[in-house]
Structures are given as structure tokens and as C-alpha cells.
Coordinates of C-alpha atoms in Angstrom, one line a residue:
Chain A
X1 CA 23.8 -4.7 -53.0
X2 CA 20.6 -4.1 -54.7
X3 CA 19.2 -5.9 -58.1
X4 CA 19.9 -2.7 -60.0
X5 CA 22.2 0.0 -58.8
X6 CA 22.6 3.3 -60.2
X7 CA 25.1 5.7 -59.6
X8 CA 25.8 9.5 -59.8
X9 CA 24.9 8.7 -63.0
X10 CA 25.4 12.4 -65.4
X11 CA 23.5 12.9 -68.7
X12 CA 23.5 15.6 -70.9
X13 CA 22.8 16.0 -74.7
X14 CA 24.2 18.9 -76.9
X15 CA 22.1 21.3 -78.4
X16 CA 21.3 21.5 -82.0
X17 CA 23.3 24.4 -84.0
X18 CA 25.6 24.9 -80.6
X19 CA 29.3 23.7 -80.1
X20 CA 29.3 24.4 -76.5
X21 CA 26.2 24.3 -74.7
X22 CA 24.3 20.9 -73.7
X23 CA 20.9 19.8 -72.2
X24 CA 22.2 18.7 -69.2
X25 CA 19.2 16.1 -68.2
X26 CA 20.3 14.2 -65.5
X27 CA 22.8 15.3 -62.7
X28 CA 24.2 12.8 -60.2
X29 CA 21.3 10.2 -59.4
X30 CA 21.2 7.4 -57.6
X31 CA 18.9 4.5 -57.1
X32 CA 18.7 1.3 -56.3
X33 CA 15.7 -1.2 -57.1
X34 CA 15.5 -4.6 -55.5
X35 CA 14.8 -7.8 -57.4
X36 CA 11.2 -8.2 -58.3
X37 CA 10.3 -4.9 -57.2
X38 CA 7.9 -3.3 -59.9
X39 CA 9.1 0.5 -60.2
X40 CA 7.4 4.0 -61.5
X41 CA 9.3 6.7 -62.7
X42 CA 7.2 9.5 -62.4
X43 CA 7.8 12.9 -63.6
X44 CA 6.5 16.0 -65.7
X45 CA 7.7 15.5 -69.4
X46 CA 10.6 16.6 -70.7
X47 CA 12.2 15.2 -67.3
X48 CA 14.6 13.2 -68.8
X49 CA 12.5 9.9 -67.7
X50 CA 12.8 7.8 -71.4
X51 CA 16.9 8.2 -71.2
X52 CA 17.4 7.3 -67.4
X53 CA 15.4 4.1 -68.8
X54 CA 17.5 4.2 -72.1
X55 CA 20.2 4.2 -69.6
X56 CA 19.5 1.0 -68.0
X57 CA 18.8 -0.8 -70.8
X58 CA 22.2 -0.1 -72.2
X59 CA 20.9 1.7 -75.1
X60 CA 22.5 5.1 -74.3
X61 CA 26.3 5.5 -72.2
X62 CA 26.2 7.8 -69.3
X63 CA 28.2 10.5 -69.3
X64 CA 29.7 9.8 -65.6
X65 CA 28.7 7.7 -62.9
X66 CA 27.6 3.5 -63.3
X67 CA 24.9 1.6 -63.8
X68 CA 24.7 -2.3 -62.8
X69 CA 22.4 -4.9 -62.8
X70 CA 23.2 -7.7 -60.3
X71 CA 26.8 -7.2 -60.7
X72 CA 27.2 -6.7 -64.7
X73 CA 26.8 -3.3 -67.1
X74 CA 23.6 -2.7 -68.3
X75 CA 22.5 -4.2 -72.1
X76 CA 24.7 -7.7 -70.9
X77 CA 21.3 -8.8 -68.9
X78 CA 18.6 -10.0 -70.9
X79 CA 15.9 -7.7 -71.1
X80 CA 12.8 -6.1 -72.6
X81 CA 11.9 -2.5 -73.6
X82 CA 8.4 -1.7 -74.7
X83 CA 8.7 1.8 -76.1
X84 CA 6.8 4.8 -76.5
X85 CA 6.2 4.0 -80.6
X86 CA 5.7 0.4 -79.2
X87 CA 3.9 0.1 -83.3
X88 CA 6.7 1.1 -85.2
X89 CA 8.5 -2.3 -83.3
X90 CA 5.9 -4.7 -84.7
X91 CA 7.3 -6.7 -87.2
X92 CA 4.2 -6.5 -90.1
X93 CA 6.0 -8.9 -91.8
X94 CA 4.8 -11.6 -89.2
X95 CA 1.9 -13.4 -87.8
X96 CA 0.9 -12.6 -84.3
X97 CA 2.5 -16.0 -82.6
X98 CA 5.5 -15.1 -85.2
X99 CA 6.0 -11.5 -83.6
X100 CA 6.0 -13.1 -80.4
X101 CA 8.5 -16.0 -81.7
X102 CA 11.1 -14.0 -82.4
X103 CA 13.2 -13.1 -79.2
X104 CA 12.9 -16.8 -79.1
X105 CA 14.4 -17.0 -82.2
X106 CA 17.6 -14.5 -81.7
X107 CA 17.7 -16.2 -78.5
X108 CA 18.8 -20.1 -80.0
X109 CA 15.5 -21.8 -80.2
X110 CA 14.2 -22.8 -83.2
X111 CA 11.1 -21.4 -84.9
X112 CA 8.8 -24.7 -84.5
X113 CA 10.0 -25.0 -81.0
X114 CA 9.2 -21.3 -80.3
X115 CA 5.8 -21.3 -81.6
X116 CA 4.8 -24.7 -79.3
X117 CA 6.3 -23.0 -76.6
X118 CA 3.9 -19.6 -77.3
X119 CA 1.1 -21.8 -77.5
X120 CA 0.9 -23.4 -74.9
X121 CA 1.9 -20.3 -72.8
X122 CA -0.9 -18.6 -74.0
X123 CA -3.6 -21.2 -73.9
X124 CA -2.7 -21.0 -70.0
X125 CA -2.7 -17.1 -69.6
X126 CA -6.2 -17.6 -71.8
X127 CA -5.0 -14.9 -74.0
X128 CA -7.6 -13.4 -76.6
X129 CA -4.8 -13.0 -79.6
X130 CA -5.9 -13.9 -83.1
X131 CA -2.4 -16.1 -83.3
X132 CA -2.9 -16.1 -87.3
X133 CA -3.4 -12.9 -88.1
X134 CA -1.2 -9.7 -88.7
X135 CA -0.3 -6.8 -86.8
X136 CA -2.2 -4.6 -89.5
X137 CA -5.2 -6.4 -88.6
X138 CA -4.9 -6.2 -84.9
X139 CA -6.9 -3.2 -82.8
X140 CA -5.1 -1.4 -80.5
X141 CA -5.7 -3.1 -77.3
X142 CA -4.5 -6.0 -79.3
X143 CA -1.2 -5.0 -80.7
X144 CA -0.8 -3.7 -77.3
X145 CA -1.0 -7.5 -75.6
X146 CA 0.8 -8.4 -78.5
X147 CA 3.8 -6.4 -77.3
X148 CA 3.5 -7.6 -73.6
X149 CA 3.4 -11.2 -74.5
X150 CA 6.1 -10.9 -76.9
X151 CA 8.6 -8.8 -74.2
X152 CA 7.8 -11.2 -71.5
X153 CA 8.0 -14.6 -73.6
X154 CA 11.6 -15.4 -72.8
X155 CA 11.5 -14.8 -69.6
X156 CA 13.9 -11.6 -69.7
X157 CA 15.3 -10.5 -66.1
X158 CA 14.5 -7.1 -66.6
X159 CA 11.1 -4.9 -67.9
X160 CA 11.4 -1.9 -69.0
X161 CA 8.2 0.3 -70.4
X162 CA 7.9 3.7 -71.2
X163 CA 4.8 5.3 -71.3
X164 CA 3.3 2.6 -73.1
X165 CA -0.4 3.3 -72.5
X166 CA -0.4 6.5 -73.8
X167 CA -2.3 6.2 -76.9
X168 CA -5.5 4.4 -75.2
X169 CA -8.6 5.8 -74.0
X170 CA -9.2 5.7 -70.2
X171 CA -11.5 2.2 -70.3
X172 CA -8.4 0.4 -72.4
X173 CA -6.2 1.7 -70.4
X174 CA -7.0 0.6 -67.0
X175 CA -7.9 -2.6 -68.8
X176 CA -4.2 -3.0 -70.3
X177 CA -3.4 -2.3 -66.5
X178 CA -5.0 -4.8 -64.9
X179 CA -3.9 -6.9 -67.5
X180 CA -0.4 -6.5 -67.4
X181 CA -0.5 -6.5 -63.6
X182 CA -1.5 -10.0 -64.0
X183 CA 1.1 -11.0 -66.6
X184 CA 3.3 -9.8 -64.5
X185 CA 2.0 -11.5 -61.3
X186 CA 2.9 -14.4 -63.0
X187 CA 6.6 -13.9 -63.3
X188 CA 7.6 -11.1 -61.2
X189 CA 10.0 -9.8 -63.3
X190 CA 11.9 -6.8 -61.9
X191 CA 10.6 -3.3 -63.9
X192 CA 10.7 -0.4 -64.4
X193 CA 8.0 1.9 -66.0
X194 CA 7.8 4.9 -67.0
X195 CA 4.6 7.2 -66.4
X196 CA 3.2 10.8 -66.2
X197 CA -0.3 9.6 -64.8
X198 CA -0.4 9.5 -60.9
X199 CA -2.9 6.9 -60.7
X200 CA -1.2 4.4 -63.2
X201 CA 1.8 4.9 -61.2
X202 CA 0.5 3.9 -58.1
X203 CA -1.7 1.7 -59.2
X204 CA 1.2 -0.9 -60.5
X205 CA 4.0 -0.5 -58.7
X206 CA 5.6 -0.9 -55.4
X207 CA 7.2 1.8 -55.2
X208 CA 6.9 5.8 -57.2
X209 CA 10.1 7.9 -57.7
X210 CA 9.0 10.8 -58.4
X211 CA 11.6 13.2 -60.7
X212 CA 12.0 17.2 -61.1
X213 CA 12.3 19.2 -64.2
X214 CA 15.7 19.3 -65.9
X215 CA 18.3 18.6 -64.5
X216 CA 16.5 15.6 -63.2
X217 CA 16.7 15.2 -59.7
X218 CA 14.9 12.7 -57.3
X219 CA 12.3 14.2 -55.3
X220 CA 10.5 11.8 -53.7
X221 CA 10.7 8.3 -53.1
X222 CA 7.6 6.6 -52.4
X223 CA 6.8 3.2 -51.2
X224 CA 3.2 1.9 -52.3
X225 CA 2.1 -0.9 -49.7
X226 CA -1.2 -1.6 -51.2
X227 CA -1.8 -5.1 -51.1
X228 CA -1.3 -7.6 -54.2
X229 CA -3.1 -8.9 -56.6
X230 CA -4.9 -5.4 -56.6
X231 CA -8.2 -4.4 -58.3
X232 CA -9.6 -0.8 -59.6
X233 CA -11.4 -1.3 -56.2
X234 CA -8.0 0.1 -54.9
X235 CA -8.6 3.4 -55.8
X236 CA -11.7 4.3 -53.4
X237 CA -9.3 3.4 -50.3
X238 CA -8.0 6.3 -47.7
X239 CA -4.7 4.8 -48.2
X240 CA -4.6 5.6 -52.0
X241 CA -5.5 9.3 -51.7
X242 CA -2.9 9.6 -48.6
X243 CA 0.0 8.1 -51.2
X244 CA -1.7 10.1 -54.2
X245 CA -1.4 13.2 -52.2
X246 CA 2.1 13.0 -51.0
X247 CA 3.3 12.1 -54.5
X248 CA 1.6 15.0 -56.6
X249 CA 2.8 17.4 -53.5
X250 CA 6.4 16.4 -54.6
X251 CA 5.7 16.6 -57.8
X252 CA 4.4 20.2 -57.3
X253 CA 7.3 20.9 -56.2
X254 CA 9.6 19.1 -58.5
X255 CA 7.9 21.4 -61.0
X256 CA 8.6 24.7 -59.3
X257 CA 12.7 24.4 -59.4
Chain B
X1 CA -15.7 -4.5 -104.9
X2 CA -14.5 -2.7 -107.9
X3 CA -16.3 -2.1 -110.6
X4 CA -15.4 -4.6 -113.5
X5 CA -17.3 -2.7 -116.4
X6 CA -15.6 0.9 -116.2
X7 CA -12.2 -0.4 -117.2
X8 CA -14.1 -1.5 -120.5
X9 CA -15.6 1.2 -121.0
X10 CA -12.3 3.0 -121.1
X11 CA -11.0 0.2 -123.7
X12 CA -14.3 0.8 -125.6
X13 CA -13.4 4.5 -125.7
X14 CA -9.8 3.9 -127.1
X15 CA -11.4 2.2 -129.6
X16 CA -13.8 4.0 -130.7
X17 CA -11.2 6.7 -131.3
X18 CA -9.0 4.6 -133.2
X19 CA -12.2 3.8 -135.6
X20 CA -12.9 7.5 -135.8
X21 CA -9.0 8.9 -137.2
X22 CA -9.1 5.6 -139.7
X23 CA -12.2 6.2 -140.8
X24 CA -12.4 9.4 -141.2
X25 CA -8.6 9.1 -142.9
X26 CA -7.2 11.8 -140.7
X27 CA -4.1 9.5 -140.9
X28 CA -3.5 7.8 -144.3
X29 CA -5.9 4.6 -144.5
X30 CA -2.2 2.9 -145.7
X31 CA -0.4 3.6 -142.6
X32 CA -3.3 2.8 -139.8
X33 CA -6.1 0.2 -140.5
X34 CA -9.2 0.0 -138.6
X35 CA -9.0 -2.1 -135.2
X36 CA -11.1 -5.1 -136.9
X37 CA -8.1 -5.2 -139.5
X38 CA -5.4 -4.8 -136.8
X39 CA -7.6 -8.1 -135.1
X40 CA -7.6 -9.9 -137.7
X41 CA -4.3 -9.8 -138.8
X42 CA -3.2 -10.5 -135.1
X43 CA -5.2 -13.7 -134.8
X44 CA -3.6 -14.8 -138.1
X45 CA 0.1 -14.0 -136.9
X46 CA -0.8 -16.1 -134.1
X47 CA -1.7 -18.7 -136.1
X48 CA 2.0 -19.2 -137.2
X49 CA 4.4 -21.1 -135.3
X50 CA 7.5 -18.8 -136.1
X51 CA 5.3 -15.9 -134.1
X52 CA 5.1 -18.2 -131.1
X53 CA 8.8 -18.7 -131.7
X54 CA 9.9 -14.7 -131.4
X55 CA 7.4 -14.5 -128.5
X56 CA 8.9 -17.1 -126.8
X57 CA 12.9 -15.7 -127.9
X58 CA 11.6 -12.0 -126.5
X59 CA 9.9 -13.6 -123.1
X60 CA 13.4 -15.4 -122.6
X61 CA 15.7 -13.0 -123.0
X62 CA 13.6 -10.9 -120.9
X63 CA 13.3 -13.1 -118.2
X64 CA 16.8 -14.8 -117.9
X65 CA 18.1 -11.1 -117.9
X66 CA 15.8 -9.6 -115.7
X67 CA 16.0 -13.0 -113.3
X68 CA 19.7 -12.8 -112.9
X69 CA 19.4 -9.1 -112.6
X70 CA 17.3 -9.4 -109.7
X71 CA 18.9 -12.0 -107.8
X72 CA 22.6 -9.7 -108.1
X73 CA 20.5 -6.6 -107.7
X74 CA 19.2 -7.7 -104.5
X75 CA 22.0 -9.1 -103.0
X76 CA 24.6 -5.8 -103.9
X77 CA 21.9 -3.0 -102.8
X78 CA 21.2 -5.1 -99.3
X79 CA 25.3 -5.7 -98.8
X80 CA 25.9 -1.5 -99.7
X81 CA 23.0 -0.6 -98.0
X82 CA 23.4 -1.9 -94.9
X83 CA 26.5 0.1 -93.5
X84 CA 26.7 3.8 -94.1
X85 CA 30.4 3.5 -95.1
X86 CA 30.0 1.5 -98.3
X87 CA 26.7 3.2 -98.9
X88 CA 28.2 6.4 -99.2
X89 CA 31.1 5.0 -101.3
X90 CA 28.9 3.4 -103.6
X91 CA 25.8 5.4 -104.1
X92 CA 27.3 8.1 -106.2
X93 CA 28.5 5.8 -108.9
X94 CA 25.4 3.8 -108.8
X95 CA 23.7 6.6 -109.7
X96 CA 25.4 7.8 -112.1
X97 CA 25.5 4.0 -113.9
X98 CA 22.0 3.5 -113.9
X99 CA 21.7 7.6 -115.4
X100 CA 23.0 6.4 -118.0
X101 CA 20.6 6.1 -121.4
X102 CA 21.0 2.3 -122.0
X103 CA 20.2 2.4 -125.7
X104 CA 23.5 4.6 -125.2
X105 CA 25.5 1.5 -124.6
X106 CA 24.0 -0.8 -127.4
X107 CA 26.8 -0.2 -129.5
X108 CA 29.4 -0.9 -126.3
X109 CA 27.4 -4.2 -126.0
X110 CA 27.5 -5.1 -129.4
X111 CA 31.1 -5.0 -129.3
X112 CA 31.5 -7.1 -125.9
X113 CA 28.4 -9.5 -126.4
X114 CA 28.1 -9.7 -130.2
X115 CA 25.1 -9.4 -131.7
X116 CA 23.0 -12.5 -130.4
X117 CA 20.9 -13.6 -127.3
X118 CA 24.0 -12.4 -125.2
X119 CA 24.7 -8.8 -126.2
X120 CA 20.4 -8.6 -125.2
X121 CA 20.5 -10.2 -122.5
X122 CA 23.8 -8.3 -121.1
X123 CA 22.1 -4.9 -121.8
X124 CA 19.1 -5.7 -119.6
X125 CA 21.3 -7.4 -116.8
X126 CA 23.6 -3.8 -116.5
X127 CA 20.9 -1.4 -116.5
X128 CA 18.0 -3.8 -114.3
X129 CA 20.7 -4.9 -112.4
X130 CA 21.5 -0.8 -111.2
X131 CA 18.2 0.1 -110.8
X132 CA 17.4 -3.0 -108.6
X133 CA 20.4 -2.1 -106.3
X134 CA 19.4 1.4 -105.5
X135 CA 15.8 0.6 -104.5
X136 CA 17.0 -1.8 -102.2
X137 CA 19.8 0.0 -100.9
X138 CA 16.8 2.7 -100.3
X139 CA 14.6 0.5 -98.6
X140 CA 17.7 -0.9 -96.4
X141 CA 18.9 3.1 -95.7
X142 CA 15.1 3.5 -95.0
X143 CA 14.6 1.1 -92.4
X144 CA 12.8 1.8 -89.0
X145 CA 15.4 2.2 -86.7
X146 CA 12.7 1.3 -83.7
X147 CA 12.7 -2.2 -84.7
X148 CA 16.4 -2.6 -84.7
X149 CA 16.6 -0.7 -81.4
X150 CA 13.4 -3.5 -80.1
X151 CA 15.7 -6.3 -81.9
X152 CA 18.9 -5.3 -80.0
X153 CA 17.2 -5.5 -76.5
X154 CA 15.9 -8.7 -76.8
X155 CA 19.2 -10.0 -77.3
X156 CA 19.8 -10.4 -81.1
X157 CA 23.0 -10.4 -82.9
X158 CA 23.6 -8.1 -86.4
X159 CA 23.3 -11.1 -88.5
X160 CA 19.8 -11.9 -87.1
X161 CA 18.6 -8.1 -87.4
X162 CA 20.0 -8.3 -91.1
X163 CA 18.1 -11.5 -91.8
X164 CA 15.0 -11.3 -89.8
X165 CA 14.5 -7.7 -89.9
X166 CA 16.4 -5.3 -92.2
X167 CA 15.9 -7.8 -95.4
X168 CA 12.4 -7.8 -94.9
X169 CA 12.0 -4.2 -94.3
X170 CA 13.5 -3.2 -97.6
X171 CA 11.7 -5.8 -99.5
X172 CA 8.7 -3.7 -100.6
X173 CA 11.5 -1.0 -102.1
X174 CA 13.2 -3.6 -103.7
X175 CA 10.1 -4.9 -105.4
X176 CA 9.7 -1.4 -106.6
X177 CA 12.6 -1.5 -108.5
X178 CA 11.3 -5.2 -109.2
X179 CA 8.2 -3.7 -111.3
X180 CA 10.3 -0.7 -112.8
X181 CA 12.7 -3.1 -113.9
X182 CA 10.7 -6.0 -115.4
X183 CA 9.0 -3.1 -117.6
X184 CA 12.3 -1.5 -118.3
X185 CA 13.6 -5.0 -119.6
X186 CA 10.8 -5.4 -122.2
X187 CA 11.4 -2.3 -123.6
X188 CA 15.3 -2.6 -123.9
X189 CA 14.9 -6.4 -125.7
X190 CA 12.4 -4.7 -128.3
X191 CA 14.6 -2.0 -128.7
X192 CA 18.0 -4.3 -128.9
X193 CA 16.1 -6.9 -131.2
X194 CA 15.7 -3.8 -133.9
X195 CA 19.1 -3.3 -133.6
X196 CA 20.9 -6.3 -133.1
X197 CA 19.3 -8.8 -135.6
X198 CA 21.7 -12.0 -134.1
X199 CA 19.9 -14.8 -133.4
X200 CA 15.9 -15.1 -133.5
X201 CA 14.0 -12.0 -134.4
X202 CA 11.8 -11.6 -131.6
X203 CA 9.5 -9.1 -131.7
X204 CA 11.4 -6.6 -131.9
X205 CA 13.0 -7.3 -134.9
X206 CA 9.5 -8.5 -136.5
X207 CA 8.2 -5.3 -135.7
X208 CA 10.8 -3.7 -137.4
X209 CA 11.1 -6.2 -140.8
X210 CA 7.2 -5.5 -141.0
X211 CA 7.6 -1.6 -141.3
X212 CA 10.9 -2.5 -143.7
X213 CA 8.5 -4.3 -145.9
X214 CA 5.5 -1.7 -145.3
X215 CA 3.1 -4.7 -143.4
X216 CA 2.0 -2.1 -141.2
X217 CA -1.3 -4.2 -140.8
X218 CA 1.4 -6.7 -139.0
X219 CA 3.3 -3.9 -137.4
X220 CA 0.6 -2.7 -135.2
X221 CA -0.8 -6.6 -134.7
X222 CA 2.8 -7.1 -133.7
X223 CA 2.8 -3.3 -131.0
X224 CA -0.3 -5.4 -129.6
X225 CA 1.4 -8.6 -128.8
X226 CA 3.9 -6.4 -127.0
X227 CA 1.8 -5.0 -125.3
X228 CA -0.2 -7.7 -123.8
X229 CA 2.9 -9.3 -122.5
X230 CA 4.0 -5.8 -121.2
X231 CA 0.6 -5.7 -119.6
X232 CA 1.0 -9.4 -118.3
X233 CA 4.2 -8.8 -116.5
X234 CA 3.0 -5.8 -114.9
X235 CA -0.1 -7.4 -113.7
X236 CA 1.6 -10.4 -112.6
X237 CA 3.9 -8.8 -110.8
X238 CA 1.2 -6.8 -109.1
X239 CA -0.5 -9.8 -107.7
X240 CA 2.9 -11.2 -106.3
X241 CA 3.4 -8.2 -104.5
X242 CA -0.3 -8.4 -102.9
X243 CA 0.3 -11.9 -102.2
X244 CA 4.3 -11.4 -100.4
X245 CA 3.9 -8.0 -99.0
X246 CA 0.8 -7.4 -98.2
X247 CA 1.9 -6.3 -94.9
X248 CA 3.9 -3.0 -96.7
X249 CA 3.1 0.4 -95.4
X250 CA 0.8 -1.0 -92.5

């Protein structure tokens, strides 16, 4: 059985001023990712990509069908979710290493202990945080680390991230990617992220499932053998444009139904 | 940096107004002195230790009220506030409470409290007390629900997202009722001192003794005093807000 298996797993949500009819976003998928395997859900927006992720993280119930992770219901396995509005989850109220501290925190360690711990963490990753200083005073690259260190911190078993590089401009982007490629080098922790950006998608992951418009159905499921760690150099290679091809031909086609 | 001479200058207007209407008797040179007179007076009322003494008796009735206020204030409105159930039970009434008039109830209190520090301090401790718990229970109604969602995921359990998130979400509402309240409580012990003459004066009272025996020289020197302190408090309060949520709205 794999890491994280999901079953004929229905989803719909009923429309506003209607009794009756519902939005019927996902119908019957399946899909199963192995441990440690880092995974893109691709798909035009509006493809019900943010609730099959709300889905595994336990935060929404299906409507039919089952989600596990190794063996238990999803939302029992500790995890991390950077969201779309990753901001509006900054706690303003805190210091840097403080925002950072507190899954620590809710997770039975003590604040003094959790700050050594994030210190010595980051002196090894050689992170350029300003430890001291508030959210509010943070750019956005910044705020953006900020969020990566403090989902991966304690060590969840599970990554979850939803279009989280939306907001940046293409340098910081592809700088936040190669950034949390190596973060995530480092611990290997099984994710799943969420994208509409074909190179992104390929770029990170081992794998691209590629969705269709409502219902959401799986098109194409595409393994990405591009050798780890990877650079931007990545990119110029034949074998990129061969896997970039075949997934925007599915996703053509995803779009037409 | 801001400019530290155009608040003068708007002080300097006031008071060149005030010279103009008393010098030009537009008001009865009997019921409004000139500003130098008003001075004058006020540095000799200062002078006297009983002053110092109803200073002092306004300042603590005002702040024993208002402290007591805010510590019940904050605790009720986060407790209500933070289910939906108890929320909608409670609001209602709250607001209706705190739309009350107090001066309405200063009879009510006299008959409870008496007329001394109590019956004061129990009028500023039911009306700051209302108004304290519906600006938290606003800020606590009004919390991100992002952050919760963030908290929940990483494994934390309701009492930690009450403690380490929702109270400190709702603070900056709660120290806008804070501010309202702390000005709201100077008025009512000025207002409760002319009326219930128990215990010290204050300066409520000695405002109104000094219009009974037609000092209005004192009167005004007395309006001044009150409102320094008023203007104390409001400022104070100010830079505790800067100093404990400076993060607010960011």
C-alpha cells in the first residue's frame, strides 16, 4: 500500500441561493503517492485543486470515498499546509524565530527549548531571517522563508502547499524554488503542491498529475526523472521540453471536456 | 518626524480666542476671566494640599474602577466571544446594558452603593465593564480564521489556539474599548462627584461647590485640571498601545 492512498474520493459543494443543485468538483479519484515522493497537482483554476489538498489535510470530509495516510485518516498525521493567503497565517504578534516556535510550542516543547532548537537549525541551513524582527517588517521573499521554515520545523510527515508562489515576481520565484527544493532535500518530506505554472511543476517534483475542469478528473499522470539536486540549468534540456510537452497536451485537453 | 511647533500653534489659537470674547466682554467679564487669570488661579489651587487631595480621590476612583473593569471586561467578552452559541445569547443584552445612559442609573447606584467612593466606583465598573466586553467579544468574533485553520494543522489543541492565537488577535479591539473606557470613566466620576457628595470632593464636586459659591475663576482653573488628566490618560494610553501592539493592522 502506498504512503498516501486516495480513494473514489466524491466532492461537491452546494450553490449559493439553491437547495438542490451542487458544484460537484471532484468525482471518483484515485491516487496514490509514495513516501518521500514530492507531488504537483497541476490543473487550470477553478479545478477543484485547493480542496483535494484540503482533503488530505483533513480540513474538509469527503463526500464518499477515503483518504489514508500510512494506514490512518487524514488530519491524525502531523502535517503542514502553507496556504494560498500564506500572510494572513503570520502571527504579527511574534518575532520571526517566535512564528517559527510555535508548532513547537502546540507540539509539547517549551518555548526556550524551541527557540535553541530554531537556532541552531538555521545557523546550519545558513538562513538569511532577521530572527528579531516582525512579520510587518519582513519583505516578501522573507515572510515567504518564514513560512517554509516554520511548516518544516517539526519535522511534519506530510507537506502540503498551495499555490504558494503566486504573489512573486518571476526572479523571486524561481529563487523561492530553488530554495525550497533545498529545504526540502534536506528532509525529504512527502508533498504535495499545488500549481498552475508548468515549469514550477516540473521543475520540483517527481511526479505531475495533471487535473481536468470540473468535475475534476485525472488526466495525466506524469513521472519527472530529471535528476536530483536540480538547477535552473534543467530547463535548457531535451528532456524537459519532451515532459513539458506531454503535460500541457493533457492539459489541453483536460480543458476542452 | 512630526512637526512639534503646529500643535502650539493650534493651542496659541485657542487662546487667543479665549482673550478676544473676555476682552471684548462678549461673555460677562464675571462669568469668564481672561486665560492669565484662569493661570493664575490654577497655580494657586495647586498650591493647596486639599487640591492634591481631590486629585488624587478622582484619579483613584477612576482607576480602581476602570482597573477592575478591565480585568472582568476582558475575561467575559474573550469567554462569550469565543463560541458562537454564547455569543449570540449574550450579545443582545450586552448591548442593550451598555445603551444604557449611565448617569441614568446614578440614582439606582446611590441606593445600592450609598453615596461614597463605592456608589462611584460601582457606576464606572457597570458601564466600563460592558463596553470593555463587547470590543473584545468583537475582536474575538473578528479573528482571522486563516490562522486558526494554519494552527489546527500543525497539530494544536483549542486551548492553545485560544491562548496563543485568538487572545492576541482581539487584543487591539479590546484596547479600543480600553481607551473609550478610561475616558468614559473620568467623565462618569466628575459627573457622580457633583452628585454624590460622600466621601472626598474630588473634582467633581469642587467644580461644582466653586459655581455654588460663584468662584468661577476656580471653576474653570478646576475644567483645566480635568482636563490635563483627561489628556494624560488618553495619551498614556496611546503610548501603551504603540509599545504592546505595534504589530495591529500589519
Amino acid at each position: 500500500m502506498a504512503y498516501i492512498e486516495i480513494k473514489n474520493i466524491c466532492k461537491s459543494y452546494p450553490v449559493q441561493g439553491s437547495t438542490t443543485e451542487k458544484l460537484e468538483v471532484l468525482r471518483n479519484l484515485n491516487l496514490s503517492i509514495e513516501k518521500e515522493e514530492f507531488v504537483c497537482i497541476f490543473g487550470p483554476n477553478g479545478s477543484g485543486k485547493t480542496t483535494l489538498l484540503n482533503l488530505v489535510a483533513g480540513l474538509l470530509p469527503p463526500d464518499k470515498g477515503k483518504i489514508t495516510i500510512s494506514g490512518n485518516p487524514p488530519g491524525k498525521v502531523k502535517s503542514s499546509f502553507i496556504f494560498q493567503n500564506f500572510e494572513e497565517t503570520l502571527l504579527p504578534w511574534r518575532t520571526c524565530l517566535d512564528n517559527i516556535a510555535f508548532p513547537l510550542e502546540v507540539n509539547e516543547m517549551s518555548r526556550k527549548e524551541a527557540r535553541k532548537k530554531i537556532v541552531a537549525y538555521l545557523d546550519k541551513t545558513q538562513a538569511e531571517l532577521p530572527l528579531n524582527q516582525f512579520p510587518y517588517q519582513l519583505s516578501g521573499g522573507q515572510k515567504q522563508l518564514l513560512v517554509i521554515y516554520r511548516a518544516l520545523i517539526f519535522q511534519p510527515k506530510l507537506f502540503l502547499l498551495d499555490e504558494p508562489f503566486n504573489a512573486l515576481d518571476y526572479d523571486m520565484r524561481t529563487s523561492m524554488e530553488e530554495k525550497l527544493l533545498s529545504i526540502w532535500g534536506d528532509n525529504r518530506i512527502t508533498t504535495l503542491f499545488v500549481s498552475h505554472e508548468v515549469d514550477e511543476a516540473i521543475y520540483l517534483s517527481d511526479r505531475v498529475i495533471v487535473l481536468s475542469c470540473l468535475p475534476a478528473e485525472i488526466i495525466a499522470d506524469i513521472k519527472v526523472d530529471l535528476k536530483r539536486p536540480r538547477t535552473l540549468e534543467v530547463l535548457k534540456t531535451e528532456e524537459y521540453s519532451e515532459l513539458r510537452n506531454s503535460i500541457l497536451s493533457a492539459f489541453r485537453e483536460g480543458y476542452r471536456r | 518626524m512630526k512637526n512639534k511647533v503646529l500643535p502650539l500653534v493650534g493651542v496659541g489659537i485657542f487662546l487667543m480666542v479665549w482673550y478676544i470674547i473676555s476682552l471684548t466682554h462678549i461673555i460677562k467679564p464675571v462669568f469668564l476671566d481672561p486665560p492669565h487669570t484662569v493661570f493664575k488661579a490654577l497655580l494657586e489651587i495647586l498650591l493647596i494640599s486639599q487640591t492634591w487631595g481631590d486629585i488624587f480621590a478622582t484619579l483613584y476612583r477612576t482607576v480602581i474602577g476602570f482597573s477592575l473593569a478591565a480585568l472582568v471586561g476582558t475575561a467575559v467578552g474573550m469567554l462569550i466571544g469565543y463560541s458562537s452559541a454564547t455569543r449570540d445569547t449574550m450579545e443582545p443584552l450586552v448591548d442593550f446594558l451598555r445603551s444604557i445612559p449611565a448617569t441614568a442609573l446614578l440614582p439606582l447606584f446611590i441606593i445600592c452603593f450609598g453615596i461614597g467612593d463605592a456608589g462611584k466606583i460601582a457606576l464606572i465598573v457597570f458601564t466600563a465593564t460592558l463596553i470593555i466586553t463587547i470590543y473584545t467579544m468583537l475582536g474575538v468574533k473578528n479573528c482571522n480564521k486563516a490562522r486558526q485553520r494554519f494552527a489546527k494543522t500543525v497539530g494544536a489543541s483549542q486551548m492553545d489556539i485560544f491562548k496563543k492565537i485568538v487572545f492576541f488577535e482581539a487584543l487591539p479591539s479590546t484596547f479600543a474599548g480600553l481607551r473609550t473606557s478610561i475616558s468614559l470613566a473620568l467623565i462618569l466620576v466628575i459627573v457622580a462627584e457633583m452628585i454624590m457628595m460622600g466621601g472626598k470632593a474630588g473634582l467633581g464636586g469642587r467644580i461644582y461647590l466653586a459655581r455654588y459659591g460663584t468662584d468661577y475663576t476656580e471653576m474653570f482653573a478646576l475644567i483645566v485640571v480635568c482636563g490635563l488628566i483627561g489628556y494624560g490618560l488618553n495619551r498614556g494610553f496611546q503610548t501603551l498601545g504603540n509599545k504592546f501592539i505595534h504589530w495591529a493592522g500589519r
